[in-house]
Tab-separated table of C-alpha atoms and ligand atoms in Angstrom:
chain	number	residue	atom	x	y	z
A	1	MET	CA	99.876	59.678	-133.906
A	2	SER	CA	102.335	62.636	-132.997
A	3	ASP	CA	101.776	65.558	-130.159
A	4	LYS	CA	99.963	68.485	-131.194
A	5	PHE	CA	100.489	72.146	-129.861
A	6	LEU	CA	97.570	74.375	-128.301
A	7	ILE	CA	98.734	78.247	-128.682
A	8	LYS	CA	96.548	81.142	-127.257
A	9	GLY	CA	97.391	84.107	-129.519
A	10	LEU	CA	98.526	87.266	-128.288
A	11	ASN	CA	96.054	89.357	-130.893
A	12	ASN	CA	99.032	91.698	-131.835
A	13	LYS	CA	100.118	92.382	-128.675
A	14	LYS	CA	103.932	93.069	-127.990
A	15	ILE	CA	104.159	91.448	-124.659
A	16	LEU	CA	106.862	88.688	-124.618
A	17	SER	CA	109.857	89.372	-122.302
A	18	GLY	CA	112.866	87.782	-120.968
A	19	LYS	CA	115.571	85.714	-122.143
A	20	ILE	CA	115.779	82.813	-124.710
A	21	ARG	CA	118.756	80.804	-125.034
A	22	VAL	CA	119.906	79.226	-128.342
A	23	ASN	CA	120.817	75.374	-128.795
A	24	GLY	CA	123.355	73.824	-130.872
A	25	ALA	CA	123.089	74.182	-134.354
A	26	LYS	CA	121.309	71.198	-135.963
A	27	ASN	CA	122.642	70.809	-139.488
A	28	ALA	CA	126.111	71.463	-137.709
A	29	ILE	CA	125.918	68.633	-135.228
A	30	LEU	CA	124.460	66.075	-138.069
A	31	LYS	CA	127.636	66.205	-139.893
A	32	ALA	CA	129.341	66.191	-136.719
A	33	ILE	CA	128.158	62.860	-135.939
A	34	ALA	CA	128.542	61.462	-139.636
A	35	SER	CA	132.296	62.550	-139.534
A	36	SER	CA	132.425	60.083	-136.447
A	37	VAL	CA	132.857	57.294	-138.896
A	38	LEU	CA	136.456	58.553	-140.076
A	39	PHE	CA	137.700	58.295	-136.955
A	40	GLU	CA	139.393	54.819	-135.553
A	41	ASP	CA	138.326	55.737	-131.878
A	42	GLY	CA	135.934	58.184	-131.448
A	43	PHE	CA	135.719	61.986	-129.613
A	44	LYS	CA	133.283	64.106	-127.431
A	45	MET	CA	130.628	66.383	-128.291
A	46	THR	CA	129.116	68.924	-126.306
A	47	ASN	CA	126.375	71.697	-126.642
A	48	ILE	CA	124.053	68.770	-128.512
A	49	PRO	CA	120.330	69.523	-127.674
A	50	ALA	CA	118.030	66.517	-127.808
A	51	ILE	CA	116.063	67.177	-130.853
A	52	GLU	CA	114.822	64.355	-132.885
A	53	ASP	CA	116.940	64.560	-136.027
A	54	VAL	CA	120.010	64.384	-133.703
A	55	LYS	CA	118.493	61.194	-132.182
A	56	ARG	CA	117.535	59.559	-135.567
A	57	MET	CA	121.621	60.378	-136.613
A	58	PHE	CA	122.713	58.551	-133.437
A	59	GLU	CA	120.410	55.653	-133.875
A	60	ILE	CA	121.437	55.567	-137.615
A	61	VAL	CA	125.483	55.262	-136.601
A	62	GLY	CA	124.413	53.291	-133.771
A	63	LYS	CA	123.097	50.731	-136.364
A	64	LEU	CA	126.736	50.918	-137.917
A	65	GLY	CA	128.366	49.948	-134.514
A	66	VAL	CA	129.053	53.207	-133.197
A	67	LYS	CA	128.540	53.288	-129.806
A	68	VAL	CA	126.917	56.898	-128.324
A	69	GLU	CA	126.892	57.052	-124.453
A	70	LYS	CA	125.470	60.606	-123.373
A	71	THR	CA	127.730	61.489	-120.475
A	72	GLY	CA	125.372	64.053	-118.738
A	73	GLY	CA	123.471	67.421	-119.982
A	74	GLU	CA	124.366	68.057	-123.089
A	75	ASN	CA	127.476	66.103	-123.384
A	76	TYR	CA	127.723	62.767	-125.531
A	77	SER	CA	130.857	60.342	-125.874
A	78	ILE	CA	131.067	58.605	-129.159
A	79	ASP	CA	133.141	55.377	-129.897
A	80	THR	CA	133.918	54.299	-133.067
A	81	LYS	CA	136.247	51.441	-132.379
A	82	LYS	CA	133.623	48.503	-133.317
A	83	ILE	CA	132.026	49.557	-136.505
A	84	LYS	CA	130.817	46.667	-138.157
A	85	GLY	CA	128.503	47.951	-140.904
A	86	THR	CA	128.427	50.283	-144.088
A	87	ASP	CA	124.580	49.895	-145.139
A	88	LEU	CA	122.629	52.823	-143.603
A	89	ASP	CA	119.267	51.479	-142.089
A	90	ARG	CA	116.326	52.098	-144.681
A	91	GLU	CA	113.635	53.129	-142.295
A	92	ILE	CA	116.024	56.094	-140.827
A	93	ALA	CA	117.413	57.218	-144.165
A	94	GLU	CA	114.456	57.207	-145.691
A	95	ARG	CA	113.333	60.030	-143.097
A	96	LEU	CA	116.694	61.822	-142.653
A	97	ARG	CA	118.422	63.631	-145.664
A	98	ALA	CA	121.033	64.268	-143.644
A	99	SER	CA	122.175	60.717	-143.399
A	100	ILE	CA	123.239	60.903	-146.921
A	101	VAL	CA	126.897	62.611	-145.878
A	102	LEU	CA	127.608	59.227	-144.056
A	103	THR	CA	128.104	58.195	-147.213
A	104	GLY	CA	131.445	59.721	-148.116
A	105	PRO	CA	133.144	59.170	-144.759
A	106	LEU	CA	132.008	55.432	-144.793
A	107	LEU	CA	133.254	54.770	-148.035
A	108	ALA	CA	136.517	56.773	-147.754
A	109	ARG	CA	136.909	54.673	-144.811
A	110	PHE	CA	135.747	51.092	-145.722
A	111	GLY	CA	135.719	51.046	-149.173
A	112	LYS	CA	131.897	50.309	-149.442
A	113	VAL	CA	128.500	51.708	-148.608
A	114	SER	CA	124.793	51.128	-149.489
A	115	PHE	CA	122.292	53.366	-148.650
A	116	PRO	CA	118.169	54.015	-149.995
A	117	VAL	CA	116.929	57.164	-151.798
A	118	PRO	CA	117.315	59.614	-148.792
A	119	GLY	CA	114.258	61.440	-147.618
A	120	GLY	CA	113.660	64.048	-145.367
A	121	CYS	CA	111.501	67.319	-145.124
A	122	VAL	CA	109.187	67.089	-148.520
A	123	ILE	CA	110.268	70.547	-149.767
A	124	GLY	CA	111.519	70.063	-153.417
A	125	ALA	CA	112.934	67.354	-155.524
A	126	ARG	CA	116.110	67.037	-153.381
A	127	ALA	CA	117.947	64.969	-156.318
A	128	ILE	CA	120.983	63.343	-155.492
A	129	ASP	CA	123.123	63.795	-158.898
A	130	PHE	CA	126.093	65.505	-157.310
A	131	PHE	CA	126.762	62.684	-154.789
A	132	ILE	CA	126.893	60.093	-157.531
A	133	GLU	CA	128.980	62.099	-159.818
A	134	GLY	CA	131.490	62.984	-156.931
A	135	PHE	CA	131.710	59.232	-155.982
A	136	GLU	CA	132.408	58.380	-159.676
A	137	LYS	CA	135.235	60.774	-159.474
A	138	MET	CA	136.849	59.574	-156.859
A	139	GLY	CA	136.861	56.188	-158.408
A	140	ALA	CA	134.004	54.198	-157.064
A	141	SER	CA	131.528	51.950	-158.792
A	142	ILE	CA	127.969	52.701	-158.476
A	143	GLU	CA	125.070	49.848	-158.775
A	144	PHE	CA	121.554	50.368	-158.261
A	145	LYS	CA	119.948	47.211	-156.849
A	146	ASN	CA	116.506	46.557	-154.756
A	147	ASN	CA	115.895	50.305	-154.009
A	148	ARG	CA	119.571	50.689	-152.998
A	149	TYR	CA	122.600	52.385	-154.049
A	150	LEU	CA	125.796	50.343	-153.776
A	151	ILE	CA	128.943	52.517	-154.063
A	152	LYS	CA	132.252	50.733	-154.038
A	153	ALA	CA	135.969	52.143	-154.034
A	154	LYS	CA	137.607	50.545	-156.944
A	155	GLY	CA	141.226	50.354	-155.443
A	156	LYS	CA	141.472	49.925	-151.749
A	157	LYS	CA	141.173	54.126	-151.239
A	158	LEU	CA	139.435	56.558	-152.697
A	159	LYS	CA	141.018	58.770	-155.138
A	160	GLY	CA	141.420	62.549	-154.714
A	161	MET	CA	139.796	64.052	-157.434
A	162	GLU	CA	138.554	67.962	-158.807
A	163	MET	CA	134.936	68.638	-158.764
A	164	PHE	CA	132.983	71.950	-160.035
A	165	LEU	CA	129.786	71.694	-157.869
A	166	LYS	CA	126.667	72.618	-160.434
A	167	ALA	CA	125.151	74.041	-157.031
A	168	PRO	CA	126.752	75.292	-154.152
A	169	SER	CA	124.879	72.346	-152.471
A	170	VAL	CA	125.622	72.187	-148.329
A	171	THR	CA	125.436	68.238	-147.932
A	172	VAL	CA	127.563	67.916	-151.284
A	173	THR	CA	130.351	70.247	-150.121
A	174	GLU	CA	130.481	68.472	-146.641
A	175	THR	CA	130.307	65.257	-148.118
A	176	PHE	CA	133.255	64.795	-150.321
A	177	MET	CA	135.390	67.067	-147.711
A	178	MET	CA	135.024	64.631	-145.309
A	179	ALA	CA	135.696	62.042	-147.886
A	180	GLY	CA	138.840	63.512	-148.945
A	181	ILE	CA	140.384	63.513	-145.760
A	182	LEU	CA	141.007	59.549	-145.971
A	183	ALA	CA	141.293	59.564	-150.080
A	184	GLU	CA	145.093	59.591	-151.983
A	185	GLY	CA	146.138	62.814	-152.876
A	186	LYS	CA	144.409	65.879	-153.213
A	187	THR	CA	140.661	66.630	-153.386
A	188	ILE	CA	139.654	70.134	-155.038
A	189	LEU	CA	136.118	71.293	-154.809
A	190	LYS	CA	135.210	74.242	-156.772
A	191	ASN	CA	131.708	76.516	-156.063
A	192	THR	CA	131.251	75.164	-152.368
A	193	ALA	CA	128.762	76.199	-150.400
A	194	GLN	CA	129.848	78.637	-147.812
A	195	GLU	CA	127.213	78.199	-145.005
A	196	PRO	CA	129.146	78.547	-141.462
A	197	GLU	CA	128.451	74.834	-140.736
A	198	ILE	CA	130.995	74.049	-143.302
A	199	LYS	CA	133.722	75.884	-141.969
A	200	HIS	CA	133.137	74.789	-138.413
A	201	LEU	CA	133.110	71.166	-139.411
A	202	ALA	CA	136.368	71.951	-140.831
A	203	ASP	CA	137.614	73.674	-138.106
A	204	PHE	CA	136.904	70.573	-135.856
A	205	LEU	CA	138.290	67.881	-138.381
A	206	ILE	CA	141.407	69.968	-138.726
A	207	SER	CA	142.118	70.223	-134.960
A	208	CYS	CA	141.595	66.507	-135.257
A	209	GLY	CA	144.321	66.511	-137.789
A	210	ALA	CA	142.423	66.704	-141.347
A	211	LYS	CA	144.428	68.928	-144.124
A	212	ILE	CA	141.519	71.166	-145.164
A	213	LYS	CA	142.095	74.922	-146.880
A	214	GLY	CA	139.171	76.954	-147.913
A	215	ALA	CA	136.253	75.569	-145.972
A	216	GLY	CA	133.679	78.640	-145.849
A	217	THR	CA	134.951	80.146	-149.114
A	218	THR	CA	133.987	78.724	-153.080
A	219	GLN	CA	136.738	76.538	-152.991
A	220	ILE	CA	138.090	73.987	-150.710
A	221	GLU	CA	141.249	71.637	-150.845
A	222	ILE	CA	141.598	68.630	-148.987
A	223	THR	CA	144.964	66.798	-148.982
A	224	GLY	CA	144.183	63.141	-147.760
A	225	GLY	CA	145.997	61.641	-144.809
A	226	GLU	CA	144.976	60.270	-141.470
A	227	LEU	CA	142.977	61.324	-138.549
A	228	LEU	CA	144.698	61.473	-135.006
A	229	LYS	CA	144.463	59.106	-132.302
A	230	GLY	CA	144.213	59.231	-128.793
A	231	LYS	CA	144.338	62.677	-128.095
A	232	ASN	CA	141.585	64.128	-126.197
A	233	LYS	CA	138.956	65.144	-129.297
A	234	ILE	CA	135.987	67.653	-128.609
A	235	TYR	CA	133.687	68.989	-131.024
A	236	LYS	CA	131.313	71.775	-129.510
A	237	ALA	CA	128.125	72.953	-131.826
A	238	ILE	CA	127.808	76.345	-132.826
A	239	PRO	CA	124.903	78.055	-131.919
A	240	ASP	CA	121.783	77.409	-134.513
A	241	ARG	CA	121.342	80.470	-136.798
A	242	ILE	CA	117.877	79.411	-137.629
A	243	GLU	CA	116.819	79.154	-134.223
A	244	THR	CA	118.672	82.546	-133.657
A	245	GLY	CA	116.765	84.137	-136.711
A	246	SER	CA	113.196	82.469	-135.838
A	247	PHE	CA	113.438	83.680	-132.021
A	248	LEU	CA	114.171	87.365	-133.583
A	249	LEU	CA	111.407	87.052	-136.125
A	250	LEU	CA	109.282	85.966	-133.011
A	251	GLY	CA	110.661	88.672	-130.991
A	252	SER	CA	110.165	91.394	-133.380
A	253	LEU	CA	106.457	90.580	-134.041
A	254	CYS	CA	105.467	90.388	-130.298
A	255	ALA	CA	107.990	90.623	-127.779
A	256	ASP	CA	108.522	94.088	-125.959
A	257	ASN	CA	111.947	93.655	-124.540
A	258	LEU	CA	113.811	90.080	-125.294
A	259	GLU	CA	117.420	88.940	-125.105
A	260	ILE	CA	118.283	86.465	-127.468
A	261	THR	CA	121.350	84.691	-125.739
A	262	ASN	CA	124.089	81.984	-126.778
A	263	CYS	CA	123.848	83.069	-130.351
A	264	ASP	CA	126.150	84.297	-133.014
A	265	PRO	CA	125.121	87.595	-134.320
A	266	ASP	CA	127.437	87.314	-137.658
A	267	ASN	CA	125.540	84.235	-139.046
A	268	VAL	CA	122.636	86.127	-139.057
A	269	GLY	CA	124.133	89.309	-140.417
A	270	ILE	CA	121.272	89.729	-143.403
A	271	LEU	CA	118.056	89.112	-141.388
A	272	ILE	CA	119.452	91.783	-138.700
A	273	SER	CA	120.140	93.814	-141.548
A	274	ILE	CA	117.011	93.562	-143.093
A	275	LEU	CA	115.026	93.791	-139.756
A	276	LYS	CA	117.112	96.978	-138.720
A	277	ASP	CA	115.895	98.880	-141.907
A	278	ALA	CA	112.058	97.355	-141.613
A	279	GLY	CA	112.360	99.106	-138.269
A	280	VAL	CA	112.846	96.871	-135.556
A	281	PRO	CA	114.927	98.106	-132.596
A	282	LEU	CA	117.778	95.724	-132.141
A	283	GLU	CA	121.142	95.759	-130.115
A	284	ILE	CA	123.339	93.661	-131.167
A	285	ASN	CA	126.371	92.149	-129.019
A	286	LYS	CA	128.935	89.403	-129.428
A	287	SER	CA	126.742	86.495	-128.761
A	288	SER	CA	123.393	88.307	-127.848
A	289	ILE	CA	120.947	90.117	-129.589
A	290	LYS	CA	118.479	92.534	-127.897
A	291	ILE	CA	115.195	93.521	-129.182
A	292	LYS	CA	114.355	96.873	-126.958
A	293	ASN	CA	111.179	98.663	-126.223
A	294	ASN	CA	109.613	97.311	-129.164
A	295	SER	CA	105.880	97.545	-127.998
A	296	LYS	CA	106.418	101.531	-128.683
A	297	ILE	CA	106.560	100.683	-132.536
A	298	LYS	CA	103.491	99.372	-134.089
A	299	ASN	CA	103.888	96.312	-136.398
A	300	LYS	CA	101.846	98.681	-138.975
A	301	GLU	CA	105.307	100.835	-139.016
A	302	PHE	CA	107.463	98.165	-140.007
A	303	LYS	CA	108.385	98.241	-143.848
A	304	SER	CA	107.404	95.742	-146.312
A	305	VAL	CA	110.829	94.204	-148.108
A	306	ASN	CA	111.740	92.052	-150.995
A	307	ILE	CA	113.545	88.649	-150.155
A	308	LYS	CA	115.206	86.180	-152.356
A	309	THR	CA	116.403	83.043	-150.589
A	310	LYS	CA	120.026	82.549	-151.455
A	311	GLU	CA	122.995	80.380	-150.310
A	312	TYR	CA	124.873	81.915	-147.283
A	313	PRO	CA	125.671	84.627	-147.055
A	314	GLY	CA	122.409	85.211	-148.518
A	315	PHE	CA	118.880	84.753	-146.664
A	316	PRO	CA	118.647	81.308	-145.988
A	317	THR	CA	115.752	79.245	-147.420
A	318	ASP	CA	115.238	77.903	-143.551
A	319	LEU	CA	114.048	81.523	-142.485
A	320	GLN	CA	111.924	82.001	-145.327
A	321	ALA	CA	108.749	80.610	-143.489
A	322	PRO	CA	109.014	82.735	-140.603
A	323	MET	CA	110.112	85.333	-142.531
A	324	ILE	CA	106.581	85.563	-144.262
A	325	ILE	CA	104.716	85.553	-141.160
A	326	PHE	CA	106.725	88.890	-140.058
A	327	LEU	CA	105.902	90.292	-143.944
A	328	THR	CA	102.263	89.921	-143.127
A	329	GLN	CA	102.137	92.053	-140.611
A	330	ALA	CA	104.599	94.809	-142.122
A	331	THR	CA	102.948	97.547	-144.505
A	332	GLY	CA	103.038	97.115	-148.004
A	333	GLU	CA	103.697	94.831	-150.343
A	334	SER	CA	106.739	92.117	-150.417
A	335	LEU	CA	107.669	89.804	-152.954
A	336	VAL	CA	109.160	86.551	-151.698
A	337	PHE	CA	111.271	84.590	-153.881
A	338	GLU	CA	112.097	81.365	-152.671
A	339	THR	CA	114.722	79.969	-155.341
A	340	ILE	CA	116.427	76.798	-153.561
A	341	PHE	CA	113.451	74.822	-153.252
A	342	GLU	CA	110.566	74.410	-154.763
A	343	GLY	CA	108.124	72.869	-152.409
A	344	ARG	CA	108.785	75.321	-149.788
A	345	LEU	CA	105.850	78.062	-149.947
A	346	ASN	CA	102.923	75.593	-150.208
A	347	TYR	CA	102.345	76.322	-146.684
A	348	VAL	CA	101.278	79.710	-147.243
A	349	GLU	CA	97.423	78.333	-148.014
A	350	ASP	CA	97.010	77.944	-144.091
A	351	LEU	CA	98.479	81.456	-143.626
A	352	VAL	CA	95.706	82.501	-145.942
A	353	ARG	CA	92.871	80.969	-144.387
A	354	MET	CA	94.342	82.665	-141.162
A	355	GLY	CA	93.561	85.852	-142.872
A	356	ALA	CA	96.739	86.716	-144.545
A	357	ASP	CA	96.947	88.477	-147.750
A	358	ILE	CA	99.374	86.044	-150.103
A	359	ARG	CA	98.960	85.524	-153.590
A	360	MET	CA	101.123	82.771	-155.298
A	361	LEU	CA	102.751	83.803	-158.631
A	362	ASP	CA	104.200	80.395	-159.324
A	363	PRO	CA	105.911	77.661	-156.953
A	364	HIS	CA	108.840	79.884	-156.287
A	365	ARG	CA	107.094	83.454	-155.685
A	366	VAL	CA	104.484	84.987	-153.330
A	367	ILE	CA	103.487	88.445	-152.859
A	368	VAL	CA	102.519	89.146	-149.332
A	369	LYS	CA	100.435	92.148	-148.092
A	370	GLY	CA	100.364	93.567	-144.877
A	371	PRO	CA	99.485	94.243	-142.355
A	372	SER	CA	96.895	91.611	-141.944
A	373	THR	CA	94.907	90.339	-138.630
A	374	LEU	CA	95.588	86.676	-138.397
A	375	ARG	CA	93.118	84.388	-136.814
A	376	GLY	CA	93.571	81.255	-134.729
A	377	ARG	CA	92.960	77.896	-136.517
A	378	ASN	CA	93.767	74.078	-136.393
A	379	MET	CA	96.699	73.370	-138.763
A	380	GLU	CA	99.095	70.943	-139.543
A	381	SER	CA	102.873	71.265	-139.464
A	382	PRO	CA	104.068	70.786	-143.089
A	383	ASP	CA	108.095	70.388	-142.352
A	384	LEU	CA	110.055	71.572	-139.381
A	385	ARG	CA	110.486	75.091	-140.612
A	386	GLY	CA	107.190	75.279	-141.593
A	387	GLY	CA	105.626	74.311	-138.111
A	388	LEU	CA	107.702	76.599	-136.240
A	389	ALA	CA	106.231	79.534	-138.727
A	390	PHE	CA	102.854	78.213	-137.782
A	391	ILE	CA	103.607	78.778	-134.394
A	392	ILE	CA	105.062	82.147	-134.638
A	393	ALA	CA	101.856	83.087	-136.660
A	394	SER	CA	99.335	81.491	-134.290
A	395	ILE	CA	101.180	83.285	-131.178
A	396	ILE	CA	100.502	86.712	-132.878
A	397	ALA	CA	97.230	85.755	-134.352
A	398	LYS	CA	93.662	86.569	-132.515
A	399	GLY	CA	92.208	83.322	-130.636
A	400	GLU	CA	93.341	79.699	-130.286
A	401	SER	CA	95.244	77.495	-132.636
A	402	ILE	CA	96.095	73.835	-132.990
A	403	ILE	CA	98.807	72.837	-134.565
A	404	GLU	CA	99.340	68.927	-135.257
A	405	ASN	CA	102.109	67.082	-136.170
A	406	ALA	CA	104.417	68.580	-133.734
A	407	TYR	CA	107.096	65.745	-134.306
A	408	PHE	CA	108.140	68.021	-137.187
A	409	VAL	CA	108.965	71.018	-134.970
A	410	ASP	CA	110.596	68.286	-132.414
A	411	ARG	CA	112.782	67.217	-134.950
A	412	GLY	CA	114.450	70.838	-134.951
A	413	TYR	CA	113.690	72.539	-132.023
A	414	GLU	CA	114.551	71.147	-128.390
A	415	LYS	CA	111.203	71.580	-125.950
A	416	ILE	CA	109.674	74.392	-127.893
A	417	GLU	CA	106.745	74.576	-125.549
A	418	LYS	CA	108.754	74.873	-122.696
A	419	ARG	CA	111.194	77.782	-123.942
A	420	LEU	CA	108.654	79.802	-125.409
A	421	ARG	CA	106.481	79.540	-122.095
A	422	GLY	CA	109.506	81.209	-120.754
A	423	ILE	CA	109.167	84.463	-122.629
A	424	GLY	CA	105.536	84.417	-121.905
A	425	VAL	CA	103.972	82.506	-124.740
A	426	ASP	CA	100.659	80.180	-123.743
A	427	ILE	CA	101.737	77.107	-125.322
A	428	SER	CA	100.952	73.607	-124.150
A	429	ARG	CA	101.235	70.524	-126.057
A	430	ILE	CA	99.027	67.612	-126.253
A	431	SER	CA	100.392	64.332	-125.922
A	432	ASN	CA	98.719	61.409	-127.721
A	433	ASP	CA	100.129	58.622	-125.892
B	501	LIG	N1	121.017	69.609	-155.659
B	501	LIG	C1	120.960	68.882	-156.808
B	501	LIG	N2	121.433	67.588	-156.775
B	501	LIG	C2	122.277	67.206	-155.517
B	501	LIG	C3	122.009	68.032	-154.348
B	501	LIG	C4	121.704	68.942	-154.631
B	501	LIG	O1	120.549	69.432	-157.764
B	501	LIG	O2	122.709	65.970	-155.722
B	501	LIG	C5	120.144	70.949	-155.329
B	501	LIG	C6	118.857	70.814	-154.272
B	501	LIG	O3	118.116	70.001	-155.028
B	501	LIG	C7	118.446	72.207	-154.236
B	501	LIG	C8	120.046	72.820	-154.410
B	501	LIG	O4	120.901	71.759	-154.772
B	501	LIG	O5	118.029	72.707	-155.106
B	501	LIG	C9	120.743	73.262	-152.659
B	501	LIG	O6	120.092	71.798	-151.949
B	501	LIG	P1	121.460	71.663	-150.895
B	501	LIG	O7	121.816	70.209	-151.334
B	501	LIG	O8	122.447	72.622	-150.130
B	501	LIG	O9	120.549	71.580	-149.362
B	501	LIG	P2	120.822	70.116	-148.479
B	501	LIG	O10	122.204	69.939	-148.468
B	501	LIG	O11	119.996	68.942	-149.160
B	501	LIG	C10	120.947	71.595	-146.426
B	501	LIG	C11	119.849	71.504	-145.136
B	501	LIG	C12	118.841	72.385	-145.388
B	501	LIG	C13	118.759	73.603	-145.830
B	501	LIG	C14	119.460	73.639	-147.061
B	501	LIG	C15	119.915	74.798	-147.912
B	501	LIG	C16	121.055	69.788	-144.081
B	501	LIG	C17	120.981	68.661	-143.484
B	501	LIG	N3	119.825	70.326	-144.683
B	501	LIG	O12	120.016	70.655	-147.431
B	501	LIG	O13	118.035	72.257	-143.882
B	501	LIG	O14	117.799	74.272	-146.005
B	501	LIG	O15	120.982	73.064	-146.785
B	501	LIG	O16	120.684	75.827	-146.937
B	501	LIG	O17	122.056	70.380	-143.738
B	501	LIG	C18	116.436	71.893	-142.360
B	501	LIG	O18	117.152	72.217	-141.753
B	501	LIG	O19	115.068	72.213	-142.362
B	501	LIG	C19	116.767	72.128	-144.287
B	501	LIG	C20	115.946	71.631	-144.692
């Protein structure tokens, strides 16, 4: 059984203060780890938080023969000289959706890969049809046997291809951007996702010899070739924009003065603009954001706002849950439209039990009416982003809450209780060991 969190609510007082540092970005790091199988020797990684998803990703490449060594603090050394397998471990792949991005690089480098239907957070259908289409376009054959996909390159190498993505999927963009690096000829991807993690991955791979143009835009061109050997190759993770946004929302609700450090405000542009509009006193610096003298403003004075989740630079689906907590405290009605995943609003039932006034219109849309007083409860983390939203809700609530299934939160946020205690939150972990 997983640990749980015990939280004593602040009953709407804005008293948190101090500094909270943002860690390296989970969804960037997982892809950089996947890219390791493209390399003949390896590279170094830095700014890597000890979160469960990163541990699982290291484990899954470890099972393929990649040697991962912690060299101290948040630094790792990755040695890919002895890769011996191309079959993704069933147990890990079924739990970690990000493992699917390994398929492109493995197929490109070794001409074959096998993997089970990937899992991850239960937030929607999460199909893999675009992946299959891309593999076929690169000249691979597809078989489905014993609940596993077996993909084989027909020639010695994958062929470059042109693909128009039917939706700008993050992992599909990353998978084929990486596959294109070792393919023959040119790969042109259209309607690609523009999330900052994609350009960041491309920049790292370009520094290692890859020929990629257009990452971060809606069209990416990759010219097949080889990656550099020997050079001192270093991957440094960008700050996590979802962690940044979650701390911003928490701070807006219950901090007086709070500084969010080591972040990139540009990558949470839409949230900053919405919060400023709602009336949150923010000061934006190059790599930090300050919430200043916030206790002077009553939450009741925050204005409601309609939110529609969208691909970057639109409002991130990964911040939808903490945003809803904010909206329960703003005055007026807000319509929240989750356009990316259909299972990502189910957790609102628990918020209603806490006292929130939220009406579900359909699986994609809810109306939040605020402000309302939330009361502490016992709850279970529904997924990693929902779990953090429950922590925020419990912090502003009246009374005590217990949040079961801390593992989900640990998947994406390192030692969250310790970091939140550092800014004044009364939170502890109850271990089940
Ligand atoms: N889609 C298909 N077919 C496919 C692939 C995707 O129909 O073959 C659809 C999905 O069902 C979804 C849409 O395309 O409706 C977009 O999903 P996308 O593929 O972009 O999501 P993802 O790549 O699986 C990543 C993040 C998610 C984040 C989304 C959206 C990783 C490992 N995961 O998922 O992060 O919510 O992009 O930004 O990068 C999280 O960190 O908690 C998380 C769920």
